[in-house]
Amino acid sequence: IDTARGLVLTLPGLFRDDAYVERISDYLREEMIARTAPEEGIIYFVAPQDEYGFDGITADQEFYVNADHHLVIVFDEYEVAPGSMGVVEFEIPTELIAAALVGDEYIH
C-alpha cells in the first residue's frame, strides 16, 4: 500500500506486461532447488519433482517491497515448503526484473 498516494499496489501493476510471471517463476524454481538442504530441514515442494509443488507465481501472488526497494515474493505456510519452515520469502534481484518494470518509483 502506498499510503502517501492512497494506492494499493498489485504485482501486475508494477510491470509492463505479464512476461514477469515466467521470469520470476523460473528464478524461484531455481532458488528453491538450490536452497534445498534436507539434512538441515530445508525442503521445497517444486514441480515437476513434486506433483503438487510450485510451478509458478500468479497475478495475485503475495509480495511486498522491502526497505531497500526490492521486490519480495511471499508464500504462506505449507504453500511451497513444510509448515515447519513457516512463511517463506524470496527477495527478487532487481536486475532480473528491471527491464520489465513500469518505472523505478517503488522497486530499484
mmCIF file of C-alpha atoms in Angstrom, residues 28-71:
data_model
loop_
_atom_site.group_PDB
_atom_site.id
_atom_site.type_symbol
_atom_site.label_atom_id
_atom_site.label_comp_id
_atom_site.label_asym_id
_atom_site.label_seq_id
_atom_site.Cartn_x
_atom_site.Cartn_y
_atom_site.Cartn_z
ATOM 1 C CA LEU A 28 12.085 -19.011 -7.799
ATOM 2 C CA ARG A 29 12.199 -22.628 -9.023
ATOM 3 C CA GLU A 30 15.985 -22.391 -9.381
ATOM 4 C CA GLU A 31 16.346 -20.820 -5.928
ATOM 5 C CA MET A 32 14.128 -23.418 -4.279
ATOM 6 C CA ILE A 33 16.158 -26.242 -5.792
ATOM 7 C CA ALA A 34 19.482 -24.559 -4.898
ATOM 8 C CA ARG A 35 18.434 -23.838 -1.305
ATOM 9 C CA THR A 36 17.093 -27.323 -0.611
ATOM 10 C CA ALA A 37 19.081 -28.968 2.173
ATOM 11 C CA PRO A 38 17.067 -31.886 3.628
ATOM 12 C CA GLU A 39 19.710 -32.575 6.278
ATOM 13 C CA GLU A 40 19.044 -29.062 7.622
ATOM 14 C CA GLY A 41 15.257 -29.355 7.295
ATOM 15 C CA ILE A 42 15.104 -27.059 4.263
ATOM 16 C CA ILE A 43 12.751 -28.629 1.744
ATOM 17 C CA TYR A 44 10.726 -27.021 -1.019
ATOM 18 C CA PHE A 45 7.862 -28.523 -2.994
ATOM 19 C CA VAL A 46 8.827 -27.897 -6.629
ATOM 20 C CA ALA A 47 7.099 -29.199 -9.759
ATOM 21 C CA PRO A 48 7.625 -31.432 -11.640
ATOM 22 C CA GLN A 49 9.550 -33.387 -8.968
ATOM 23 C CA ASP A 50 6.612 -32.828 -6.613
ATOM 24 C CA GLU A 51 3.281 -33.315 -8.387
ATOM 25 C CA TYR A 52 1.620 -30.544 -6.357
ATOM 26 C CA GLY A 53 4.717 -28.385 -5.974
ATOM 27 C CA PHE A 54 5.449 -24.821 -7.002
ATOM 28 C CA ASP A 55 5.055 -24.324 -10.728
ATOM 29 C CA GLY A 56 4.838 -20.554 -10.932
ATOM 30 C CA ILE A 57 3.519 -17.356 -9.432
ATOM 31 C CA THR A 58 0.137 -15.869 -10.253
ATOM 32 C CA ALA A 59 -1.121 -12.309 -10.686
ATOM 33 C CA ASP A 60 -2.438 -12.327 -7.113
ATOM 34 C CA GLN A 61 0.824 -13.598 -5.609
ATOM 35 C CA GLU A 62 1.578 -12.159 -2.174
ATOM 36 C CA PHE A 63 4.509 -9.717 -2.187
ATOM 37 C CA TYR A 64 5.916 -6.585 -0.641
ATOM 38 C CA VAL A 65 8.599 -4.041 -1.423
ATOM 39 C CA ASN A 66 11.204 -4.004 1.339
ATOM 40 C CA ALA A 67 13.079 -1.038 2.835
ATOM 41 C CA ASP A 68 15.818 -1.477 0.202
ATOM 42 C CA HIS A 69 13.190 -1.092 -2.567
ATOM 43 C CA HIS A 70 13.481 -4.729 -3.657
ATOM 44 C CA LEU A 71 10.563 -6.970 -4.564
#
